[in-house]
PDB file of C-alpha atoms in Angstrom:
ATOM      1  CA  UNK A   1      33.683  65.416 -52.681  1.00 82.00           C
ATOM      2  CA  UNK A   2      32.237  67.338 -55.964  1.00 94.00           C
ATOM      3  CA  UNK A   3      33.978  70.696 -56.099  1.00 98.00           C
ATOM      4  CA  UNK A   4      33.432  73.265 -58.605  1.00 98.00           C
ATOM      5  CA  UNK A   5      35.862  74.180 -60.551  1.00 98.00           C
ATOM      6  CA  UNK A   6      36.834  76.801 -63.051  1.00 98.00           C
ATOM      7  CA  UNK A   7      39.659  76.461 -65.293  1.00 98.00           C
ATOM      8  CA  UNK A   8      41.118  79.090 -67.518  1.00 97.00           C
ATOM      9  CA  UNK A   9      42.961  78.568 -70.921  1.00 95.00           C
ATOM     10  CA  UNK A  10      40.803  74.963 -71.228  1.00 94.00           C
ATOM     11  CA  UNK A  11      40.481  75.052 -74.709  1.00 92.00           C
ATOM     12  CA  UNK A  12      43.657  72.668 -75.816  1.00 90.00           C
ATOM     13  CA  UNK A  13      46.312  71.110 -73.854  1.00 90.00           C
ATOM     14  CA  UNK A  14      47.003  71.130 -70.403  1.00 93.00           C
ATOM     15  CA  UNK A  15      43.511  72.876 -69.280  1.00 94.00           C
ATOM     16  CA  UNK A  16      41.323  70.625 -71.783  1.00 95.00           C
ATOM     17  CA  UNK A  17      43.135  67.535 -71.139  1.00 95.00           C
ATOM     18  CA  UNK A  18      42.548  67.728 -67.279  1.00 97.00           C
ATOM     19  CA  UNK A  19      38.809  69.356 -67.629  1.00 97.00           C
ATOM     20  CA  UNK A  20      38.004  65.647 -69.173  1.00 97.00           C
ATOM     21  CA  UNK A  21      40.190  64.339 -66.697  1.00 97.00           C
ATOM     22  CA  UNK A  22      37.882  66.294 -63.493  1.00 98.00           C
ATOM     23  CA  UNK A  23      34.434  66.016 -64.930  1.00 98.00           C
ATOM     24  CA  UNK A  24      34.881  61.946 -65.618  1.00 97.00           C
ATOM     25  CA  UNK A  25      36.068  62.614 -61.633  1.00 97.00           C
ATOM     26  CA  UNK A  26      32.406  63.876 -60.911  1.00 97.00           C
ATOM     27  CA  UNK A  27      33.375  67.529 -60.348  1.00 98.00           C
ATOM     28  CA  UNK A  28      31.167  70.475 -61.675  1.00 98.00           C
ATOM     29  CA  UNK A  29      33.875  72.131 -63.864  1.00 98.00           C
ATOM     30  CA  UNK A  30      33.653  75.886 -66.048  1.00 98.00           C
ATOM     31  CA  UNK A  31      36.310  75.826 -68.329  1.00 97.00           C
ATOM     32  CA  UNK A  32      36.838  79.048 -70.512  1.00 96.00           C
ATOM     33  CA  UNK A  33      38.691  80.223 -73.341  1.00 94.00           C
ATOM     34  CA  UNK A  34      38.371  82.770 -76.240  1.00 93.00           C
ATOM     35  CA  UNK A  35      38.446  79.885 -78.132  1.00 92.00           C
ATOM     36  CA  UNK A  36      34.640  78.414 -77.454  1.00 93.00           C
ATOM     37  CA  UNK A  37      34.367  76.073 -80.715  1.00 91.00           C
ATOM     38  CA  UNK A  38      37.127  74.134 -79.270  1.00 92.00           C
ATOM     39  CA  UNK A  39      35.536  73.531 -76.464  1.00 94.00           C
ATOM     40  CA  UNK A  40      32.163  71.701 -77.470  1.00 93.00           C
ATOM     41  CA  UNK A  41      33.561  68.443 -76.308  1.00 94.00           C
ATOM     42  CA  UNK A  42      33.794  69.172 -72.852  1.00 96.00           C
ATOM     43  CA  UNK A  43      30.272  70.367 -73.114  1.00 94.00           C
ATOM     44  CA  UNK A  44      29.106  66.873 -74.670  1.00 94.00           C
ATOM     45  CA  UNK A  45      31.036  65.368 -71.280  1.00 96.00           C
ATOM     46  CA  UNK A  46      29.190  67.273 -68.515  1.00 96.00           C
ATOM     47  CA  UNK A  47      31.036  70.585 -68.391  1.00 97.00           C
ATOM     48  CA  UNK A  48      30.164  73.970 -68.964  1.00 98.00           C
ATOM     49  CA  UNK A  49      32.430  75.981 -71.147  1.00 97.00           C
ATOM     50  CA  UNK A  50      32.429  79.912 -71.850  1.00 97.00           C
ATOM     51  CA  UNK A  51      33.822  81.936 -73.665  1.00 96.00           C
ATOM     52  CA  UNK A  52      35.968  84.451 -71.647  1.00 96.00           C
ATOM     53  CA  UNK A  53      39.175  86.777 -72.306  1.00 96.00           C
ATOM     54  CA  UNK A  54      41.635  87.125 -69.320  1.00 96.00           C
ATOM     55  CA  UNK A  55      42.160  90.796 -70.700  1.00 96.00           C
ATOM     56  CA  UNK A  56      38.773  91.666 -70.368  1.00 96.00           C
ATOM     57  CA  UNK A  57      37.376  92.520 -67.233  1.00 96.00           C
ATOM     58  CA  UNK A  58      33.827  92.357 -68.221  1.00 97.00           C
ATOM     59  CA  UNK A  59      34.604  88.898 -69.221  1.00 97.00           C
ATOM     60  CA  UNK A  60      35.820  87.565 -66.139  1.00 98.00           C
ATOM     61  CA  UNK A  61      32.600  89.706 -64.499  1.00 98.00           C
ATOM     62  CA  UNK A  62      30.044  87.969 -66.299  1.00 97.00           C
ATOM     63  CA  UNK A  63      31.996  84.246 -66.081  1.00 98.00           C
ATOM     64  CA  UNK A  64      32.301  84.489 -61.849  1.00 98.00           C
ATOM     65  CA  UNK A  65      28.710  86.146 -61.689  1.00 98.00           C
ATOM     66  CA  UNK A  66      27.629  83.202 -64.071  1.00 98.00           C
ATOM     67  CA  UNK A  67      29.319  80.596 -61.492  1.00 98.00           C
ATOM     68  CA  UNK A  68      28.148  82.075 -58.479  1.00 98.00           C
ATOM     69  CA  UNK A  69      24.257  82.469 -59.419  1.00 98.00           C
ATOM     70  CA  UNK A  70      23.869  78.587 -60.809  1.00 98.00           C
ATOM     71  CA  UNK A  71      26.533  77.025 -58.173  1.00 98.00           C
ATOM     72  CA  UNK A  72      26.645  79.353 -55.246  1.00 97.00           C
ATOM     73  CA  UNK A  73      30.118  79.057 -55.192  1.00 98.00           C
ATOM     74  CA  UNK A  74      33.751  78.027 -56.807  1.00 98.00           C
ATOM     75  CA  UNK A  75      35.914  75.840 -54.963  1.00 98.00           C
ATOM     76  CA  UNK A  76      38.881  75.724 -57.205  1.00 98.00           C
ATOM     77  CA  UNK A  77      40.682  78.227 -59.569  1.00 98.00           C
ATOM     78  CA  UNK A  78      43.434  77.211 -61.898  1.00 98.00           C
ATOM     79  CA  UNK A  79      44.683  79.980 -63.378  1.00 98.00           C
ATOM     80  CA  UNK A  80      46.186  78.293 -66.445  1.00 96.00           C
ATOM     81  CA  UNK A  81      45.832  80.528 -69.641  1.00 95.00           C
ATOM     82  CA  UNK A  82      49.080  81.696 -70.397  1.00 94.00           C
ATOM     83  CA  UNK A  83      50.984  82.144 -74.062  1.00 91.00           C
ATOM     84  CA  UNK A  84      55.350  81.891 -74.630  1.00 90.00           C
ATOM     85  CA  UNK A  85      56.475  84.726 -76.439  1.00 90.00           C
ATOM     86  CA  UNK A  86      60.020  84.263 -77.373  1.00 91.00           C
ATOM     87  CA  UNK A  87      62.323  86.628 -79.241  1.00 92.00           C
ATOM     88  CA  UNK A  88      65.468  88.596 -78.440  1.00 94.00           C
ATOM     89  CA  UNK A  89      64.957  91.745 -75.610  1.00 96.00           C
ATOM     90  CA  UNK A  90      66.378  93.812 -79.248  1.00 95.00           C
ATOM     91  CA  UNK A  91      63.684  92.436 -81.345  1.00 94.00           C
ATOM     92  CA  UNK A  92      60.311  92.134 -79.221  1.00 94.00           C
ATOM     93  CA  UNK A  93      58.170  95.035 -79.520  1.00 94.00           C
ATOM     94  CA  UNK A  94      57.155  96.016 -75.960  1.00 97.00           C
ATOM     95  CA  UNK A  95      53.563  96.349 -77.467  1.00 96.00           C
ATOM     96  CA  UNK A  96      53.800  92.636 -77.747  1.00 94.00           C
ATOM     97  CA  UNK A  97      55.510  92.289 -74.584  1.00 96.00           C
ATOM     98  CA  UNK A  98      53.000  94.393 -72.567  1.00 97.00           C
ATOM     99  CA  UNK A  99      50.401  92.057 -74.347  1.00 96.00           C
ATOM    100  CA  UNK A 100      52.371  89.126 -72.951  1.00 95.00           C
ATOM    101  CA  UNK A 101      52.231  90.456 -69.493  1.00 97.00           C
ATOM    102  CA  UNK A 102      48.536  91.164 -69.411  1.00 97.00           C
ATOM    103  CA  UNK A 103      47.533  87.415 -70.468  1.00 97.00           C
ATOM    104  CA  UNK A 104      50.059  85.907 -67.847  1.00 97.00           C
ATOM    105  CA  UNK A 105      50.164  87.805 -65.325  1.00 98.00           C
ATOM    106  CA  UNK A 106      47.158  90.577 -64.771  1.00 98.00           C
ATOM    107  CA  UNK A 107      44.990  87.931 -66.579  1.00 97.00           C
ATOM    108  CA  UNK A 108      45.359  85.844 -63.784  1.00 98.00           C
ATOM    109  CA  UNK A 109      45.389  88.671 -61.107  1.00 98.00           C
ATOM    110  CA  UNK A 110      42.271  89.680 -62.438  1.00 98.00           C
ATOM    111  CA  UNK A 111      40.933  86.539 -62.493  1.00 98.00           C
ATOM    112  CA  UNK A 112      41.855  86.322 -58.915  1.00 98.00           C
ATOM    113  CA  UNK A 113      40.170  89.126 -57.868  1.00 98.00           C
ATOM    114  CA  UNK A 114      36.673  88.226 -58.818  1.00 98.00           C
ATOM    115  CA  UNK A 115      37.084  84.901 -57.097  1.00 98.00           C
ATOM    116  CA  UNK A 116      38.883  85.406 -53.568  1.00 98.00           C
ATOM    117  CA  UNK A 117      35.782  87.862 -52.131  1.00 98.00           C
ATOM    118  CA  UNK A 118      33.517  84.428 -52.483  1.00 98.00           C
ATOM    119  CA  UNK A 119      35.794  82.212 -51.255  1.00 98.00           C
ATOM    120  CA  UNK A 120      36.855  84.349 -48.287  1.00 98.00           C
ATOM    121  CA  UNK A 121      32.708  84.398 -47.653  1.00 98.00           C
ATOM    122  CA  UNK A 122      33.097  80.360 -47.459  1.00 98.00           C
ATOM    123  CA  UNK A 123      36.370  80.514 -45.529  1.00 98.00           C
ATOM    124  CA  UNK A 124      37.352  77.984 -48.006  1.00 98.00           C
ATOM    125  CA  UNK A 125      38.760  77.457 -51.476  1.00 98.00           C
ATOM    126  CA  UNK A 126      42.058  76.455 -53.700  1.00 98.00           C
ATOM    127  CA  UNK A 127      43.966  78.455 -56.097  1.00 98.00           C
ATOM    128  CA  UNK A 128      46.207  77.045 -58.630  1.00 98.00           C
ATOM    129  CA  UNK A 129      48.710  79.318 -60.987  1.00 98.00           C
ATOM    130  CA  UNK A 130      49.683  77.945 -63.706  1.00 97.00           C
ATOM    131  CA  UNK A 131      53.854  79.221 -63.720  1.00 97.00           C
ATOM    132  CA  UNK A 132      56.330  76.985 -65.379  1.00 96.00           C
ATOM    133  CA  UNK A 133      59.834  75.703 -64.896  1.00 95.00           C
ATOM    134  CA  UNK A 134      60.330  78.702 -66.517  1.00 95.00           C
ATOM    135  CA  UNK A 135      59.711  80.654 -63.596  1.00 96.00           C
ATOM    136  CA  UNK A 136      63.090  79.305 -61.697  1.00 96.00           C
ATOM    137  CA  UNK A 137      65.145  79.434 -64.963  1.00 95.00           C
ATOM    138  CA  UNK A 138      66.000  80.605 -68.122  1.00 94.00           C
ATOM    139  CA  UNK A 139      66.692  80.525 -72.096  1.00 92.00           C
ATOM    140  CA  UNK A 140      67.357  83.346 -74.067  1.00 93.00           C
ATOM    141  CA  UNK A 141      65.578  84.409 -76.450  1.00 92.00           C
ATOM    142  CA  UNK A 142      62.839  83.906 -73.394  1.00 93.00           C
ATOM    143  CA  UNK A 143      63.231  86.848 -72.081  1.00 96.00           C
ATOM    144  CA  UNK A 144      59.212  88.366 -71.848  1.00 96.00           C
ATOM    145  CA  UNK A 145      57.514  84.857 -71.340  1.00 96.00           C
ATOM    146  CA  UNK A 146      60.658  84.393 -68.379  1.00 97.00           C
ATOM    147  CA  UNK A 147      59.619  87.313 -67.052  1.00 98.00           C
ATOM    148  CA  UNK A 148      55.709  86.541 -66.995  1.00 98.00           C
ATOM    149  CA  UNK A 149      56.455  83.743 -64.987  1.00 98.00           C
ATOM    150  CA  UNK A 150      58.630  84.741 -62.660  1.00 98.00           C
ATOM    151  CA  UNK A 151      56.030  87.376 -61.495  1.00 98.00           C
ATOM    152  CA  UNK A 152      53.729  84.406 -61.491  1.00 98.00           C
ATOM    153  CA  UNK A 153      55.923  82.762 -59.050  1.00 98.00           C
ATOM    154  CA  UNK A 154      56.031  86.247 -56.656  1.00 98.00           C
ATOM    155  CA  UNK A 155      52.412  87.116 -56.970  1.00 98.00           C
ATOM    156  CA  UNK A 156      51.557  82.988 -55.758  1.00 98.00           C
ATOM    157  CA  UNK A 157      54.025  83.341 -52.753  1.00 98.00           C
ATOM    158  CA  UNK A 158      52.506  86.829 -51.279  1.00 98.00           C
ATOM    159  CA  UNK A 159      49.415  85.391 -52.284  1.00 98.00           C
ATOM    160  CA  UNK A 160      49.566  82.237 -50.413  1.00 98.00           C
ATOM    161  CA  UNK A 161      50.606  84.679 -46.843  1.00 98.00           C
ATOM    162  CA  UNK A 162      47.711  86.894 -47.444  1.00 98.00           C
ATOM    163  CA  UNK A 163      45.030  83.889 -48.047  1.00 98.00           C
ATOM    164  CA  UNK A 164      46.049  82.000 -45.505  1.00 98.00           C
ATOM    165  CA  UNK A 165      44.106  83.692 -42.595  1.00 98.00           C
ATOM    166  CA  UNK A 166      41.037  83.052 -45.051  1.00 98.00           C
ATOM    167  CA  UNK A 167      41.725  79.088 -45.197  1.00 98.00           C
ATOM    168  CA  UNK A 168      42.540  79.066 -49.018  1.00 98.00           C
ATOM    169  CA  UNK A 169      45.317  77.446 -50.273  1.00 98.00           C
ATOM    170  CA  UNK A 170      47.388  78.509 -53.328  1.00 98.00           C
ATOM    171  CA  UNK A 171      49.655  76.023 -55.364  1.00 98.00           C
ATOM    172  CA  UNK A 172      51.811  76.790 -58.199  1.00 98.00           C
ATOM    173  CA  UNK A 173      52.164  74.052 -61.245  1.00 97.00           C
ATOM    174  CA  UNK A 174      55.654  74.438 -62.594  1.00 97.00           C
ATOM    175  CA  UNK A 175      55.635  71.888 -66.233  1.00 95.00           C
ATOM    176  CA  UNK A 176      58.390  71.033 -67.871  1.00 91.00           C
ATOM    177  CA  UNK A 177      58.040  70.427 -71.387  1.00 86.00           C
ATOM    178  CA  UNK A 178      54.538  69.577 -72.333  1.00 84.00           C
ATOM    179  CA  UNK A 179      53.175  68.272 -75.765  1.00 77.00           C
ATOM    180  CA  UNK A 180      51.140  71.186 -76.088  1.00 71.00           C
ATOM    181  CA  UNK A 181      50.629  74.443 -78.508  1.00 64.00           C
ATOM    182  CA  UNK A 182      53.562  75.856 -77.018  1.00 69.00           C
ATOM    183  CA  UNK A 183      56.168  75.221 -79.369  1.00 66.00           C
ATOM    184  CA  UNK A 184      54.144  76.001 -82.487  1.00 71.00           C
ATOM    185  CA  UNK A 185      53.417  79.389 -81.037  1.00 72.00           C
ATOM    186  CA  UNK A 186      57.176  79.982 -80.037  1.00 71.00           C
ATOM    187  CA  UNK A 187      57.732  79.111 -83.656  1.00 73.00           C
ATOM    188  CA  UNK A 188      54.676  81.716 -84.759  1.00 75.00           C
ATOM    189  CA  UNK A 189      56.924  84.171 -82.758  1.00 78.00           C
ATOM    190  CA  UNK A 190      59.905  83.925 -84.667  1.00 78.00           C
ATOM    191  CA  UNK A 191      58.921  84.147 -87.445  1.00 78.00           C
ATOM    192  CA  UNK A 192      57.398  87.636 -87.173  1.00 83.00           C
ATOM    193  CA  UNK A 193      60.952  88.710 -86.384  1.00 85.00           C
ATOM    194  CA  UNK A 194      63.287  89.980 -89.028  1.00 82.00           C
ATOM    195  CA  UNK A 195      65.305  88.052 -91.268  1.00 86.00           C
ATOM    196  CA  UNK A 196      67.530  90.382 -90.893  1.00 88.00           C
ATOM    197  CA  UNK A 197      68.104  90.073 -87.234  1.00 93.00           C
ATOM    198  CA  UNK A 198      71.171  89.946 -85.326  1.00 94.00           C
ATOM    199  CA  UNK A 199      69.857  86.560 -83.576  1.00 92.00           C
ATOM    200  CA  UNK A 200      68.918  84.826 -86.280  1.00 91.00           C
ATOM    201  CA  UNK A 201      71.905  82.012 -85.683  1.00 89.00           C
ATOM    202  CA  UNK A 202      70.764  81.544 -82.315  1.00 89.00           C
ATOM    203  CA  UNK A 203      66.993  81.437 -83.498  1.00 87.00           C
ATOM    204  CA  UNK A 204      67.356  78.816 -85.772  1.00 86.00           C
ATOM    205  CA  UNK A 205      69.286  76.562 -82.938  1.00 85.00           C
ATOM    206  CA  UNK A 206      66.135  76.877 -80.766  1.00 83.00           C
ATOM    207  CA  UNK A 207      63.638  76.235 -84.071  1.00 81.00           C
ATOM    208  CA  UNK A 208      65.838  73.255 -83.988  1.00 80.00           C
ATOM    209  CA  UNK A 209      65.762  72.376 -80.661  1.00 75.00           C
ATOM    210  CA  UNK A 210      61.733  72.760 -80.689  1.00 73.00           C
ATOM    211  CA  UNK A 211      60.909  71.046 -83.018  1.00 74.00           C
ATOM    212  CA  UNK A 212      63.098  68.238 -82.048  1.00 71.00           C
ATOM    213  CA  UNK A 213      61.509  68.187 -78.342  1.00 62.00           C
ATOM    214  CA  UNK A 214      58.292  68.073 -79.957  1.00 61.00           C
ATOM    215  CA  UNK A 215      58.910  64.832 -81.289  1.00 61.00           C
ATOM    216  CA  UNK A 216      59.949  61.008 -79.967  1.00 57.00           C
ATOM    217  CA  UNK A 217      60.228  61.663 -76.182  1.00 67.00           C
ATOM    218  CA  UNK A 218      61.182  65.221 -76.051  1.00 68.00           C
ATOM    219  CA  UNK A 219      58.010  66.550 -74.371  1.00 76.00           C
ATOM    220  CA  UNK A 220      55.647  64.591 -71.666  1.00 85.00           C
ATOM    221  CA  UNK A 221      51.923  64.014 -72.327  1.00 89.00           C
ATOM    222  CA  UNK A 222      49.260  66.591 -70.993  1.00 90.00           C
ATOM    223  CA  UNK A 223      47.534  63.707 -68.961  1.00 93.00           C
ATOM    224  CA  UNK A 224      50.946  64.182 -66.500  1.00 94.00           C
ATOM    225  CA  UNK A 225      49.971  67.810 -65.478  1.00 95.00           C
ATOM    226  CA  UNK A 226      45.743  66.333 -65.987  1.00 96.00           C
ATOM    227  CA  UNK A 227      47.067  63.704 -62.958  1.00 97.00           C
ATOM    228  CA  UNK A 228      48.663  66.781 -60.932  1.00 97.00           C
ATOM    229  CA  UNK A 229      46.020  68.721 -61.092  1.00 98.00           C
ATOM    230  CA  UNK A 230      43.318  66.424 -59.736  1.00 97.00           C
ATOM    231  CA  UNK A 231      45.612  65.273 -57.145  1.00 97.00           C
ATOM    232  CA  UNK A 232      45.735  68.866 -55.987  1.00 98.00           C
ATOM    233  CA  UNK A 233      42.517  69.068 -55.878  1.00 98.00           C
ATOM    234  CA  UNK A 234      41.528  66.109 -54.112  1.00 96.00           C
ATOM    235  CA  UNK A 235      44.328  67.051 -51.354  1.00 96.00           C
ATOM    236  CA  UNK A 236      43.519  68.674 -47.978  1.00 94.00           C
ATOM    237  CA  UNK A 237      46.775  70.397 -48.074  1.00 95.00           C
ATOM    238  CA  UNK A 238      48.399  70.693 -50.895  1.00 97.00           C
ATOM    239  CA  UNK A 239      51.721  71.742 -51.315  1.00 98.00           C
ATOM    240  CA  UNK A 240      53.112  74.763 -52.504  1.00 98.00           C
ATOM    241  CA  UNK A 241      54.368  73.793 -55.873  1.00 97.00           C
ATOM    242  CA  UNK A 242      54.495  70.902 -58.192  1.00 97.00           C
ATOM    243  CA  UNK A 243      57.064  70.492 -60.410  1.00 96.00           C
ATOM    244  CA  UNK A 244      56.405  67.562 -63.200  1.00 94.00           C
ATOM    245  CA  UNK A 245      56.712  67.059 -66.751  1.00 90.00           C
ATOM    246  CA  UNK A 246      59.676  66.636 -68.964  1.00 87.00           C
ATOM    247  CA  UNK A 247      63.458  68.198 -67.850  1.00 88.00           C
ATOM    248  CA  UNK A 248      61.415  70.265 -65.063  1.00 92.00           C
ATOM    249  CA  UNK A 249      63.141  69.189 -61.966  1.00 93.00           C
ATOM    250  CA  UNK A 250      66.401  68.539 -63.238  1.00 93.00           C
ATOM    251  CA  UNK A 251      66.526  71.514 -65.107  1.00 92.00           C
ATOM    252  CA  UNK A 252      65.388  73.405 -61.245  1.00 94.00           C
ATOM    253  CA  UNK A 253      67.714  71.599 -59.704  1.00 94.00           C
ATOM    254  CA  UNK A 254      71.107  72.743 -61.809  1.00 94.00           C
ATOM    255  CA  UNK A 255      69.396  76.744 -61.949  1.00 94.00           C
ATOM    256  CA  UNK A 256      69.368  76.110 -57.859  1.00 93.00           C
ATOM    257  CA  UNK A 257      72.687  74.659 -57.222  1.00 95.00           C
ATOM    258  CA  UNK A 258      75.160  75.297 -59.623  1.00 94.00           C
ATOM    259  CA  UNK A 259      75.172  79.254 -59.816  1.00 93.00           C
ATOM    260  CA  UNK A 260      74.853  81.768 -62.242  1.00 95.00           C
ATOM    261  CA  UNK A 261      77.631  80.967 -64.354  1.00 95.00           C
ATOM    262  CA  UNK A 262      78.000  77.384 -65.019  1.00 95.00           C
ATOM    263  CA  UNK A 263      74.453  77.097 -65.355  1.00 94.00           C
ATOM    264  CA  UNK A 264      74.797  79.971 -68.398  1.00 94.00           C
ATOM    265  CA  UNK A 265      77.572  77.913 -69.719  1.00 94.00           C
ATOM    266  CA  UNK A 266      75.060  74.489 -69.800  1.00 92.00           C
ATOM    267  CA  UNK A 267      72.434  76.650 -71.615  1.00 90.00           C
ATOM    268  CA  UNK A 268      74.660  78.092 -73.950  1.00 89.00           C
ATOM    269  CA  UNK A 269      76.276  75.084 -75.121  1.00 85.00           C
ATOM    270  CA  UNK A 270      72.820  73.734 -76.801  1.00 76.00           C
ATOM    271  CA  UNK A 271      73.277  77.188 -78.479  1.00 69.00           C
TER     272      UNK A 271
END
């Protein structure tokens, strides 16, 4: 059955890679981005990008009212744009972190917002977050973009309770590691921080480590989270969260079951 969908953060990686994925699927699909020159493609394909900032409410406004007035409706929301800010707790500025928290978090709340009203009118729809393995676990130097998505994971599960009177479904996508933009902005990050910083030693193990995971087999393709995605959306009830790509269930797995401490000790010993 076409759906229509709208993605958000669909101009690279995981959101572009499965918008080519749905449309060759034969679904009507809005993908937006502040980024709309790197999303020309998609419109060459069949889809219909805009540009849109999650921090801006009139944004959002005029994307939904632009959905609803040609379509009549949106089926689907993944809430996927999102952004890692890494960096100690010490060394962040909470301007940056409060900037962090409005992309992940109230980006997609807001996003949220506009849609449900229309979807509770159809007594139908499907809302995907966009959280990470990052949202059961930890790193340091994660702190803020740890954070982000552990809210993600709270805000999903009330979510889901309160929806589900209404007939919509909401699913959470945990990835793993992804070849994406992710590490280069991590990487960005740190290197806004002081030289002079008391975390530099530990910084430079997880430059290391990134840049190694983005290379070889470190990091799984985008087309793994493009193949989630449209199975999700094909279901008739979906579960509640998909974990896939690279080190993402394992990684669960030892956070879940092996407590506080020995799971700090595993972490700390790729420090």
């Amino acid at each position: 059955m076409k759906k229509v969908i709208l993605i958000t953060g669909a101009s690279s990686g995981m959101g572009k890679e499965t918008a080519v994925k749905l449309i060759h699927e034969g679904h009507i699909v809005y993908t937006v981005a502040r980024r709309i020159d790197q999303m020309q493609d998609l419109k060459s394909l069949g889809g219909h990008p805009l540009q849109m900032d999650v921090t801006r409410e009139e944004d959002i406004q005029y994307v939904v009212d632009t959905i609803i007035s040609k379509e009549g409706r949106i089926d689907v929301l993944w809430n996927n744009a999102g952004y890692g800010l890494y960096g100690s707790v010490e060394d962040v500025s909470l301007t940056e972190a409060r900037k962090e928290m409005e992309v992940n978090v109230f980006g997609m709340a807001a996003m949220t917002q506009k849609v449900v009203p229309f979807m509770r009118k159809a007594k139908s729809g499907l809302i995907i977050n966009t959280s990470s393995m990052g949202g059961k676990m930890y790193f340091p130097m994660g702190a803020w973009y740890h954070a982000s998505k552990h809210a993600v994971e709270g805000l999903s599960d009330c979510l889901r309770l309160e929806l589900k009177q209404f007939n919509i479904k909401v699913a959470v996508l945990e990835p793993g590691f992804i070849a994406t933009e992710f590490g280069s902005v991590l990487l960005h990050n740190f290197s806004k921080i002081s030289p002079q910083s008391a975390y530099t030693g530990m910084m430079d193990k997880i430059i290391h480590g990134t840049k190694r995971a983005g290379q070889g087999n470190g990091s799984s393709k985008p087309s793994v989270i493009a193949d989630t995605v449209s199975k999700i959306v094909s279901s008739t009830n979906p579960k509640t969260r998909y974990r896939v790509g690279k080190f993402a269930r394992p990684m669960v797995w030892m956070r879940t079951y092996l407590g506080d401490r020995l799971f700090d000790k595993i972490v700390m010993s790729q420090m």
